[in-house]
mmCIF file of C-alpha atoms in Angstrom:
data_model
loop_
_atom_site.group_PDB
_atom_site.id
_atom_site.type_symbol
_atom_site.label_atom_id
_atom_site.label_comp_id
_atom_site.label_asym_id
_atom_site.label_seq_id
_atom_site.Cartn_x
_atom_site.Cartn_y
_atom_site.Cartn_z
ATOM 1 C CA MET A 1102 7.283 -43.816 -60.259
ATOM 2 C CA PHE A 1103 9.344 -46.989 -60.734
ATOM 3 C CA ILE A 1104 6.952 -49.843 -59.956
ATOM 4 C CA PHE A 1105 3.215 -49.671 -60.469
ATOM 5 C CA ASP A 1106 0.394 -51.858 -59.247
ATOM 6 C CA LYS A 1107 -3.310 -51.649 -58.562
ATOM 7 C CA GLY A 1108 -4.661 -52.870 -55.285
ATOM 8 C CA ASN A 1109 -5.321 -52.121 -51.666
ATOM 9 C CA LEU A 1110 -2.185 -50.303 -50.505
ATOM 10 C CA THR A 1111 -0.840 -48.926 -47.244
ATOM 11 C CA GLY A 1112 1.172 -45.727 -47.669
ATOM 12 C CA ILE A 1113 4.554 -45.433 -45.922
ATOM 13 C CA ASP A 1114 6.324 -42.070 -45.795
ATOM 14 C CA ILE A 1115 9.846 -42.286 -44.358
ATOM 15 C CA GLY A 1116 11.048 -38.808 -43.456
ATOM 16 C CA SER A 1117 14.187 -37.685 -41.657
ATOM 17 C CA TYR A 1118 12.175 -36.994 -38.477
ATOM 18 C CA ALA A 1119 9.467 -39.671 -38.428
ATOM 19 C CA VAL A 1120 7.899 -42.522 -40.339
ATOM 20 C CA LYS A 1121 4.190 -42.216 -41.139
ATOM 21 C CA VAL A 1122 1.882 -45.079 -42.111
ATOM 22 C CA VAL A 1123 -1.667 -44.626 -43.447
ATOM 23 C CA LYS A 1124 -4.208 -47.244 -44.455
ATOM 24 C CA ILE A 1125 -7.376 -46.160 -46.300
ATOM 25 C CA LYS A 1126 -10.255 -48.472 -47.155
ATOM 26 C CA GLY A 1127 -12.962 -48.179 -49.785
ATOM 27 C CA ALA A 1128 -13.084 -46.112 -52.947
ATOM 28 C CA GLY A 1129 -14.418 -42.846 -54.328
ATOM 29 C CA ASP A 1130 -16.546 -40.843 -51.910
ATOM 30 C CA ARG A 1131 -16.800 -43.774 -49.478
ATOM 31 C CA ARG A 1132 -13.207 -43.855 -48.363
ATOM 32 C CA LEU A 1133 -12.652 -44.707 -44.713
ATOM 33 C CA LEU A 1134 -9.543 -44.275 -42.585
ATOM 34 C CA GLY A 1135 -8.394 -47.770 -41.673
ATOM 35 C CA ALA A 1136 -5.221 -47.098 -39.687
ATOM 36 C CA VAL A 1137 -2.640 -44.434 -38.859
ATOM 37 C CA GLY A 1138 0.835 -45.061 -37.494
ATOM 38 C CA TYR A 1139 3.491 -42.514 -36.516
ATOM 39 C CA SER A 1140 6.921 -43.104 -35.032
ATOM 40 C CA LYS A 1141 9.661 -40.550 -34.393
ATOM 41 C CA LEU A 1142 12.965 -41.830 -35.729
ATOM 42 C CA ASP A 1143 15.288 -40.217 -33.154
ATOM 43 C CA HIS A 1144 18.147 -39.423 -35.540
ATOM 44 C CA LEU A 1145 17.986 -42.783 -37.287
ATOM 45 C CA ALA A 1146 20.259 -42.715 -40.337
ATOM 46 C CA PHE A 1147 18.646 -44.374 -43.354
ATOM 47 C CA PRO A 1148 19.800 -46.490 -45.180
ATOM 48 C CA GLN A 1149 22.718 -47.128 -42.796
ATOM 49 C CA GLU A 1150 20.323 -48.327 -40.069
ATOM 50 C CA SER A 1151 17.798 -50.016 -42.349
ATOM 51 C CA SER A 1152 17.456 -53.031 -40.024
ATOM 52 C CA ARG A 1153 16.321 -50.722 -37.215
ATOM 53 C CA LEU A 1154 13.803 -49.085 -39.560
ATOM 54 C CA SER A 1155 12.461 -52.509 -40.548
ATOM 55 C CA GLY A 1156 11.851 -53.203 -36.861
ATOM 56 C CA ILE A 1157 9.996 -49.898 -36.437
ATOM 57 C CA LEU A 1158 7.777 -50.734 -39.409
ATOM 58 C CA ARG A 1159 6.987 -54.194 -38.042
ATOM 59 C CA THR A 1160 6.038 -52.625 -34.699
ATOM 60 C CA LEU A 1161 3.818 -49.992 -36.348
ATOM 61 C CA PHE A 1162 1.964 -52.535 -38.477
ATOM 62 C CA SER A 1163 1.471 -54.812 -35.471
ATOM 63 C CA ALA A 1164 0.319 -52.003 -33.159
ATOM 64 C CA GLN A 1165 -2.158 -50.672 -35.733
ATOM 65 C CA ARG A 1166 -3.299 -54.196 -36.660
ATOM 66 C CA ILE A 1167 -2.647 -53.640 -40.354
ATOM 67 C CA LYS A 1168 -2.961 -57.045 -41.975
ATOM 68 C CA THR A 1169 -2.560 -55.992 -45.614
ATOM 69 C CA ARG A 1170 1.113 -56.236 -46.528
ATOM 70 C CA LYS A 1171 1.014 -54.506 -49.928
ATOM 71 C CA VAL A 1172 2.596 -51.091 -49.467
ATOM 72 C CA ALA A 1173 3.549 -47.978 -51.437
ATOM 73 C CA THR A 1174 6.438 -45.796 -50.329
ATOM 74 C CA VAL A 1175 8.580 -42.878 -51.532
ATOM 75 C CA LEU A 1176 12.249 -42.490 -52.279
ATOM 76 C CA PRO A 1177 14.165 -40.569 -49.607
ATOM 77 C CA GLY A 1178 14.928 -37.044 -50.810
ATOM 78 C CA SER A 1179 18.685 -37.629 -50.696
ATOM 79 C CA SER A 1180 18.264 -40.393 -53.287
ATOM 80 C CA LEU A 1181 16.257 -38.324 -55.761
ATOM 81 C CA THR A 1182 17.376 -36.294 -58.780
ATOM 82 C CA LEU A 1183 14.663 -34.065 -60.219
ATOM 83 C CA MET A 1184 14.940 -32.428 -63.623
ATOM 84 C CA HIS A 1185 12.712 -30.374 -65.954
ATOM 85 C CA MET A 1186 13.314 -30.909 -69.660
ATOM 86 C CA TYR A 1187 11.926 -30.348 -73.146
ATOM 87 C CA LEU A 1188 12.019 -33.096 -75.760
ATOM 88 C CA PRO A 1189 10.573 -33.528 -79.257
ATOM 89 C CA LYS A 1190 7.567 -35.799 -79.676
ATOM 90 C CA MET A 1191 8.605 -39.417 -80.093
ATOM 91 C CA PRO A 1192 7.361 -42.957 -79.327
ATOM 92 C CA LYS A 1193 7.205 -43.820 -75.623
ATOM 93 C CA LYS A 1194 10.111 -46.268 -75.813
ATOM 94 C CA ASP A 1195 12.326 -43.654 -77.458
ATOM 95 C CA MET A 1196 11.162 -41.030 -74.938
ATOM 96 C CA LYS A 1197 12.338 -43.197 -72.032
ATOM 97 C CA GLU A 1198 15.765 -43.501 -73.620
ATOM 98 C CA ALA A 1199 15.917 -39.762 -74.324
ATOM 99 C CA VAL A 1200 15.026 -38.979 -70.696
ATOM 100 C CA ARG A 1201 17.688 -41.393 -69.494
ATOM 101 C CA TRP A 1202 20.270 -39.748 -71.801
ATOM 102 C CA GLU A 1203 19.464 -36.254 -70.502
ATOM 103 C CA MET A 1204 19.505 -37.338 -66.875
ATOM 104 C CA ARG A 1205 22.912 -39.008 -67.295
ATOM 105 C CA LYS A 1206 24.310 -35.486 -67.722
ATOM 106 C CA GLN A 1207 23.127 -34.467 -64.228
ATOM 107 C CA ILE A 1208 23.850 -37.456 -62.002
ATOM 108 C CA THR A 1209 27.031 -37.961 -59.969
ATOM 109 C CA PHE A 1210 26.941 -41.780 -59.880
ATOM 110 C CA PRO A 1211 27.672 -44.327 -62.654
ATOM 111 C CA PRO A 1212 25.150 -44.035 -65.538
ATOM 112 C CA ASP A 1213 24.392 -47.761 -65.534
ATOM 113 C CA GLU A 1214 23.081 -47.334 -61.948
ATOM 114 C CA LEU A 1215 20.400 -44.845 -63.041
ATOM 115 C CA VAL A 1216 16.725 -45.724 -62.546
ATOM 116 C CA CYS A 1217 14.424 -43.039 -63.952
ATOM 117 C CA ASP A 1218 10.886 -42.210 -64.918
ATOM 118 C CA PHE A 1219 9.008 -39.082 -65.963
ATOM 119 C CA THR A 1220 5.636 -37.354 -66.053
ATOM 120 C CA THR A 1221 4.557 -35.319 -69.089
ATOM 121 C CA ILE A 1222 3.269 -31.791 -68.489
ATOM 122 C CA GLY A 1223 2.138 -30.948 -72.019
ATOM 123 C CA GLU A 1224 3.137 -29.406 -75.345
ATOM 124 C CA VAL A 1225 4.955 -26.069 -75.513
ATOM 125 C CA LYS A 1226 6.367 -23.956 -78.313
ATOM 126 C CA LYS A 1227 10.138 -23.502 -78.271
ATOM 127 C CA GLY A 1228 10.724 -21.111 -81.150
ATOM 128 C CA GLU A 1229 8.979 -22.621 -84.145
ATOM 129 C CA GLU A 1230 9.189 -26.176 -82.823
ATOM 130 C CA SER A 1231 6.549 -27.934 -80.749
ATOM 131 C CA MET A 1232 8.155 -29.739 -77.796
ATOM 132 C CA LEU A 1233 6.981 -31.874 -74.894
ATOM 133 C CA SER A 1234 7.546 -30.417 -71.428
ATOM 134 C CA LEU A 1235 8.150 -33.011 -68.733
ATOM 135 C CA ILE A 1236 9.522 -33.596 -65.250
ATOM 136 C CA ALA A 1237 11.958 -36.482 -64.866
ATOM 137 C CA PHE A 1238 12.862 -38.299 -61.658
ATOM 138 C CA GLY A 1239 16.001 -40.326 -61.220
ATOM 139 C CA ALA A 1240 17.655 -42.371 -58.494
ATOM 140 C CA GLN A 1241 20.562 -44.734 -58.026
ATOM 141 C CA ASN A 1242 19.476 -48.336 -58.391
ATOM 142 C CA GLY A 1243 21.236 -49.305 -55.160
ATOM 143 C CA ASP A 1244 19.144 -46.799 -53.180
ATOM 144 C CA VAL A 1245 15.933 -48.219 -54.632
ATOM 145 C CA GLU A 1246 17.030 -51.792 -53.876
ATOM 146 C CA ARG A 1247 17.950 -50.907 -50.280
ATOM 147 C CA LEU A 1248 14.561 -49.285 -49.758
ATOM 148 C CA LEU A 1249 12.764 -52.338 -51.136
ATOM 149 C CA LYS A 1250 14.916 -54.651 -49.001
ATOM 150 C CA THR A 1251 14.018 -52.636 -45.884
ATOM 151 C CA MET A 1252 10.330 -53.132 -46.675
ATOM 152 C CA GLU A 1253 10.785 -56.838 -47.341
ATOM 153 C CA ASP A 1254 12.738 -57.283 -44.080
ATOM 154 C CA ALA A 1255 9.696 -55.824 -42.321
ATOM 155 C CA SER A 1256 7.606 -58.610 -43.941
ATOM 156 C CA LEU A 1257 5.989 -56.090 -46.293
ATOM 157 C CA ASN A 1258 5.335 -56.368 -50.016
ATOM 158 C CA PRO A 1259 6.517 -53.099 -51.675
ATOM 159 C CA VAL A 1260 4.560 -52.873 -54.927
ATOM 160 C CA ALA A 1261 4.999 -49.152 -55.601
ATOM 161 C CA VAL A 1262 7.868 -46.705 -55.137
ATOM 162 C CA ASP A 1263 6.934 -43.126 -55.935
ATOM 163 C CA VAL A 1264 8.338 -39.639 -55.419
ATOM 164 C CA VAL A 1265 7.036 -37.040 -52.967
ATOM 165 C CA PRO A 1266 5.606 -34.569 -55.551
ATOM 166 C CA MET A 1267 3.465 -37.282 -57.167
ATOM 167 C CA ALA A 1268 2.195 -38.515 -53.801
ATOM 168 C CA MET A 1269 1.305 -34.911 -52.916
ATOM 169 C CA LEU A 1270 -0.656 -34.631 -56.173
ATOM 170 C CA LEU A 1271 -2.721 -37.730 -55.364
ATOM 171 C CA SER A 1272 -3.585 -36.371 -51.918
ATOM 172 C CA PHE A 1273 -4.405 -32.914 -53.284
ATOM 173 C CA ASP A 1274 -6.565 -34.328 -56.081
ATOM 174 C CA HIS A 1275 -8.708 -36.305 -53.651
ATOM 175 C CA ASN A 1276 -9.271 -33.403 -51.276
ATOM 176 C CA ASN A 1277 -9.761 -30.396 -53.527
ATOM 177 C CA ALA A 1278 -12.014 -29.134 -56.314
ATOM 178 C CA TRP A 1279 -10.056 -28.071 -59.385
ATOM 179 C CA GLU A 1280 -10.679 -24.757 -61.105
ATOM 180 C CA GLU A 1281 -9.833 -25.027 -64.799
ATOM 181 C CA GLY A 1282 -6.565 -23.277 -65.627
ATOM 182 C CA ALA A 1283 -5.765 -22.381 -62.005
ATOM 183 C CA ASN A 1284 -2.266 -22.905 -60.610
ATOM 184 C CA TYR A 1285 -2.065 -24.381 -57.114
ATOM 185 C CA SER A 1286 1.068 -24.864 -55.056
ATOM 186 C CA MET A 1287 1.615 -27.422 -52.323
ATOM 187 C CA VAL A 1288 4.675 -27.228 -50.086
ATOM 188 C CA ASP A 1289 5.711 -30.152 -47.899
ATOM 189 C CA ILE A 1290 7.829 -28.540 -45.146
ATOM 190 C CA GLY A 1291 9.691 -31.402 -43.555
ATOM 191 C CA ASP A 1292 12.502 -31.692 -41.045
ATOM 192 C CA SER A 1293 15.517 -31.395 -43.345
ATOM 193 C CA LYS A 1294 14.024 -29.911 -46.519
ATOM 194 C CA SER A 1295 10.876 -28.653 -48.216
ATOM 195 C CA THR A 1296 9.350 -29.974 -51.431
ATOM 196 C CA LEU A 1297 7.481 -27.424 -53.530
ATOM 197 C CA ALA A 1298 5.065 -28.619 -56.198
ATOM 198 C CA ILE A 1299 2.752 -26.763 -58.567
ATOM 199 C CA PHE A 1300 -0.397 -28.427 -59.897
ATOM 200 C CA LYS A 1301 -2.629 -27.421 -62.791
ATOM 201 C CA ASP A 1302 -5.568 -29.272 -64.326
ATOM 202 C CA ARG A 1303 -4.851 -32.388 -62.227
ATOM 203 C CA LYS A 1304 -1.217 -32.572 -63.327
ATOM 204 C CA LEU A 1305 2.131 -31.970 -61.670
ATOM 205 C CA VAL A 1306 3.636 -29.116 -63.709
ATOM 206 C CA PHE A 1307 6.581 -28.025 -61.556
ATOM 207 C CA ALA A 1308 8.559 -29.439 -58.633
ATOM 208 C CA ARG A 1309 11.589 -28.342 -56.658
ATOM 209 C CA GLU A 1310 13.338 -29.219 -53.407
ATOM 210 C CA ILE A 1311 14.337 -26.376 -51.058
ATOM 211 C CA PRO A 1312 16.995 -27.137 -48.379
ATOM 212 C CA ILE A 1313 15.067 -25.461 -45.546
ATOM 213 C CA GLY A 1314 13.116 -27.381 -42.891
ATOM 214 C CA GLY A 1315 12.217 -27.774 -39.255
ATOM 215 C CA LYS A 1316 15.699 -28.844 -38.159
ATOM 216 C CA GLU A 1317 17.106 -25.474 -39.192
ATOM 217 C CA LEU A 1318 14.375 -23.719 -37.178
ATOM 218 C CA THR A 1319 15.353 -25.696 -34.092
ATOM 219 C CA ASN A 1320 19.021 -24.861 -34.640
ATOM 220 C CA VAL A 1321 18.440 -21.099 -34.890
ATOM 221 C CA VAL A 1322 16.387 -21.186 -31.674
ATOM 222 C CA MET A 1323 19.198 -23.117 -29.964
ATOM 223 C CA ASN A 1324 21.628 -20.370 -31.007
ATOM 224 C CA ALA A 1325 19.284 -17.542 -30.011
ATOM 225 C CA LEU A 1326 18.605 -18.947 -26.550
ATOM 226 C CA SER A 1327 21.906 -20.770 -25.996
ATOM 227 C CA CYS A 1328 19.943 -23.854 -25.036
ATOM 228 C CA GLY A 1329 19.774 -27.550 -25.844
ATOM 229 C CA GLU A 1330 17.812 -29.198 -28.638
ATOM 230 C CA ASP A 1331 14.880 -30.329 -26.460
ATOM 231 C CA VAL A 1332 14.312 -26.825 -25.046
ATOM 232 C CA ALA A 1333 14.649 -25.239 -28.482
ATOM 233 C CA GLU A 1334 12.141 -27.700 -29.968
ATOM 234 C CA ALA A 1335 9.642 -26.914 -27.207
ATOM 235 C CA GLU A 1336 10.081 -23.148 -27.651
ATOM 236 C CA LYS A 1337 9.695 -23.485 -31.419
ATOM 237 C CA ILE A 1338 6.416 -25.351 -30.980
ATOM 238 C CA LYS A 1339 5.188 -22.953 -28.297
ATOM 239 C CA TYR A 1340 5.679 -19.694 -30.210
ATOM 240 C CA GLY A 1341 6.202 -20.347 -33.927
ATOM 241 C CA VAL A 1342 6.019 -16.977 -35.704
ATOM 242 C CA VAL A 1343 3.328 -15.529 -33.408
ATOM 243 C CA ARG A 1344 4.450 -12.646 -31.152
ATOM 244 C CA SER A 1345 2.182 -13.528 -28.240
ATOM 245 C CA ASP A 1346 4.276 -11.636 -25.678
ATOM 246 C CA GLU A 1347 7.608 -9.850 -25.323
ATOM 247 C CA SER A 1348 9.375 -12.953 -24.017
ATOM 248 C CA ALA A 1349 8.722 -14.642 -27.359
ATOM 249 C CA SER A 1350 10.579 -12.018 -29.431
ATOM 250 C CA GLY A 1351 13.951 -13.813 -29.516
ATOM 251 C CA VAL A 1352 12.437 -17.115 -30.597
ATOM 252 C CA VAL A 1353 10.071 -15.522 -33.101
ATOM 253 C CA ASP A 1354 12.804 -13.344 -34.618
ATOM 254 C CA ALA A 1355 15.047 -16.382 -35.117
ATOM 255 C CA ILE A 1356 12.292 -18.483 -36.676
ATOM 256 C CA SER A 1357 10.955 -15.618 -38.799
ATOM 257 C CA GLY A 1358 14.321 -15.148 -40.482
ATOM 258 C CA VAL A 1359 14.316 -18.754 -41.696
ATOM 259 C CA ILE A 1360 10.675 -18.648 -42.837
ATOM 260 C CA GLU A 1361 11.379 -15.427 -44.726
ATOM 261 C CA ARG A 1362 14.137 -17.259 -46.621
ATOM 262 C CA LEU A 1363 11.712 -20.077 -47.361
ATOM 263 C CA ALA A 1364 9.203 -17.500 -48.662
ATOM 264 C CA ALA A 1365 11.910 -15.968 -50.877
ATOM 265 C CA GLU A 1366 12.696 -19.390 -52.369
ATOM 266 C CA MET A 1367 9.007 -20.058 -52.935
ATOM 267 C CA HIS A 1368 8.663 -16.679 -54.648
ATOM 268 C CA ARG A 1369 11.649 -17.463 -56.893
ATOM 269 C CA SER A 1370 10.058 -20.782 -57.840
ATOM 270 C CA PHE A 1371 6.741 -19.146 -58.692
ATOM 271 C CA ASP A 1372 8.469 -16.452 -60.772
ATOM 272 C CA TYR A 1373 10.499 -19.064 -62.643
ATOM 273 C CA TYR A 1374 7.398 -21.152 -63.347
ATOM 274 C CA GLN A 1375 5.463 -18.147 -64.630
ATOM 275 C CA ALA A 1376 8.322 -16.945 -66.843
ATOM 276 C CA GLN A 1377 9.456 -20.332 -68.135
ATOM 277 C CA PHE A 1378 6.007 -21.704 -68.901
ATOM 278 C CA ARG A 1379 4.198 -18.402 -69.605
ATOM 279 C CA GLU A 1380 1.727 -19.169 -66.860
ATOM 280 C CA GLY A 1381 -0.463 -17.076 -64.605
ATOM 281 C CA SER A 1382 0.031 -16.502 -60.907
ATOM 282 C CA ILE A 1383 -0.430 -19.066 -58.135
ATOM 283 C CA SER A 1384 -4.053 -19.073 -56.895
ATOM 284 C CA LYS A 1385 -3.586 -20.832 -53.537
ATOM 285 C CA ILE A 1386 -0.815 -22.377 -51.462
ATOM 286 C CA PHE A 1387 -1.334 -25.476 -49.317
ATOM 287 C CA LEU A 1388 1.167 -26.384 -46.599
ATOM 288 C CA CYS A 1389 1.814 -29.914 -45.367
ATOM 289 C CA GLY A 1390 4.581 -31.765 -43.542
ATOM 290 C CA GLY A 1391 5.541 -31.620 -39.874
ATOM 291 C CA THR A 1392 6.743 -27.994 -39.946
ATOM 292 C CA ALA A 1393 3.433 -26.871 -41.463
ATOM 293 C CA LYS A 1394 2.090 -27.180 -37.901
ATOM 294 C CA LEU A 1395 4.246 -24.207 -36.825
ATOM 295 C CA LYS A 1396 2.037 -21.548 -35.227
ATOM 296 C CA GLY A 1397 1.129 -18.729 -37.587
ATOM 297 C CA ILE A 1398 3.114 -20.009 -40.572
ATOM 298 C CA ASP A 1399 0.147 -19.866 -42.973
ATOM 299 C CA ASP A 1400 -0.643 -16.199 -42.278
ATOM 300 C CA PHE A 1401 3.062 -15.324 -42.204
ATOM 301 C CA LEU A 1402 3.709 -16.769 -45.669
ATOM 302 C CA SER A 1403 0.464 -15.395 -47.060
ATOM 303 C CA ASN A 1404 1.385 -11.865 -45.974
ATOM 304 C CA ILE A 1405 4.836 -12.089 -47.570
ATOM 305 C CA LEU A 1406 3.800 -13.785 -50.813
ATOM 306 C CA GLY A 1407 0.413 -12.126 -51.289
ATOM 307 C CA VAL A 1408 -1.229 -15.497 -51.985
ATOM 308 C CA PRO A 1409 -3.882 -17.209 -49.796
ATOM 309 C CA CYS A 1410 -2.120 -19.900 -47.777
ATOM 310 C CA PHE A 1411 -3.776 -22.831 -45.986
ATOM 311 C CA ILE A 1412 -2.692 -25.683 -43.731
ATOM 312 C CA ASP A 1413 -3.609 -28.852 -45.591
ATOM 313 C CA ASP A 1414 -5.779 -31.554 -44.042
ATOM 314 C CA PRO A 1415 -5.363 -34.677 -46.198
ATOM 315 C CA LEU A 1416 -8.106 -36.475 -44.238
ATOM 316 C CA ARG A 1417 -10.887 -33.937 -44.727
ATOM 317 C CA ASN A 1418 -12.606 -36.003 -47.456
ATOM 318 C CA ILE A 1419 -11.934 -39.325 -45.751
ATOM 319 C CA ARG A 1420 -14.394 -40.653 -43.186
ATOM 320 C CA VAL A 1421 -12.912 -41.047 -39.705
ATOM 321 C CA GLU A 1422 -14.755 -43.210 -37.176
ATOM 322 C CA PRO A 1423 -14.802 -41.322 -33.841
ATOM 323 C CA LYS A 1424 -14.929 -44.574 -31.853
ATOM 324 C CA ARG A 1425 -11.615 -45.684 -33.357
ATOM 325 C CA PHE A 1426 -9.637 -42.448 -33.579
ATOM 326 C CA ASP A 1427 -9.057 -39.421 -31.364
ATOM 327 C CA ALA A 1428 -10.299 -36.717 -33.762
ATOM 328 C CA ALA A 1429 -8.543 -33.845 -31.968
ATOM 329 C CA ARG A 1430 -5.199 -35.662 -31.900
ATOM 330 C CA LEU A 1431 -5.600 -36.747 -35.519
ATOM 331 C CA LYS A 1432 -6.311 -33.181 -36.652
ATOM 332 C CA GLU A 1433 -3.227 -31.981 -34.791
ATOM 333 C CA PHE A 1434 -0.774 -33.982 -36.877
ATOM 334 C CA ALA A 1435 -2.866 -34.436 -40.052
ATOM 335 C CA PRO A 1436 -0.585 -32.131 -42.130
ATOM 336 C CA ASP A 1437 2.188 -34.679 -41.505
ATOM 337 C CA LEU A 1438 0.175 -37.361 -43.312
ATOM 338 C CA ALA A 1439 -0.283 -35.839 -46.786
ATOM 339 C CA VAL A 1440 2.383 -37.933 -48.523
ATOM 340 C CA ALA A 1441 1.341 -41.179 -46.817
ATOM 341 C CA VAL A 1442 -2.316 -40.491 -47.687
ATOM 342 C CA GLY A 1443 -1.373 -39.879 -51.325
ATOM 343 C CA LEU A 1444 0.549 -43.151 -51.414
ATOM 344 C CA SER A 1445 -2.399 -45.059 -49.960
ATOM 345 C CA LEU A 1446 -4.565 -43.668 -52.794
ATOM 346 C CA LYS A 1447 -2.326 -45.180 -55.471
ATOM 347 C CA ALA A 1448 -4.786 -48.082 -55.607
ATOM 348 C CA ASP A 1449 -6.801 -45.940 -58.036
ATOM 349 C CA VAL A 1450 -4.025 -45.428 -60.558
ATOM 350 C CA GLY A 1451 -2.211 -47.735 -62.895
#
C-alpha cells in the first residue's frame, strides 16, 4: 500500500515459517504460472537476520530461473498497525493527513516514523451525518526501509510493498465469481498468526489479525505427547482434527481446542462486522496459509460456524504446464501461495 507500480511483478511473501515466491505471466484469462519457490526459514528472525534472508531470496530466484527482478512484497505482520475509522468527506490530500492524525493515536513509536495508507470501504450514516468508512494501515518507516534493503541486497527491485489483506483480495478476485451484495471471508492461517479479511463487491471491507497459528498447534501437541518439536509437527500433519483411530485422540483433542478458539475469534469478527456495518451474514469462508492444509480443518470450522468453508486454491484459474510442474505437489501446498499469488497480480492495478 506504500509504493505502487505497474509491470511484470514477482510476488514475495515472507512469513514466520517460510518464504514463498510466485511468478505469473500473461494477463486476464491467459495467465500462466511462470515459477514457484518455497523455502522454510528454520526460525530465521527477520529483520535481525536480513542478510541471511537476502541470501535465501537470491538462491530461490536462481534455482527457479526468475530473471525479472521487479518484485512486490508484504510488510511482516509484526510491523503492521491496522485500524478501522470513520471520517467526513474531504479532498484526498486532507484525507491522508486525517488518517495519519488518527493513526498517531494508536502507534507506540514516534509519530514522525509513521508511514500509512488506507482503502475506502464506502459511505455510511453515523447519526445524521454521512461519513466515509475506511481501513487504514500503518508501519514504522524503519521497518519498511529494512524490508526494501533486504530486497535490494538480494539484487531485487522492490516496486510495491503491500499488506496481507490487500494481497488476499487480489488473489480472491482473480479466482472467484462475485455475487452482488454477498459477504465473503478469507482467513490466512499462518505459523504465528491468522489474518481474517471480509470482502464485498470486490472491496476489502474488514480486516483483523488473530494471534493463533500453526506454531501454537505444534506446541499443544508437544505438551500433550511430551515430545519434541519434530515429532509434534509430524503428528499434527498426520492427524489434524480427524479422529481416524483411538491413538489419534490425544493429538486431535489438543489441536481441536486451539481451532475452536480460532473459530470463536472468527465468529466474534463476523458478529462485529454485521453489527458495526449493518451487514448480512458471511456467505462463504475460504482458508489459505500453511495451516489451512491441516486435515479436516475446513469441515471442522464449517460445523462450528455454520458457514460453508473451503480450502483455497489460488492457482485454479492460472494455467499450469504439467511438463514444468509437479501438479500433485503443487496442489498440496497451493493454499500457502495465496498472498504471493495476489502480489504477483499487482501488475494489473495502479
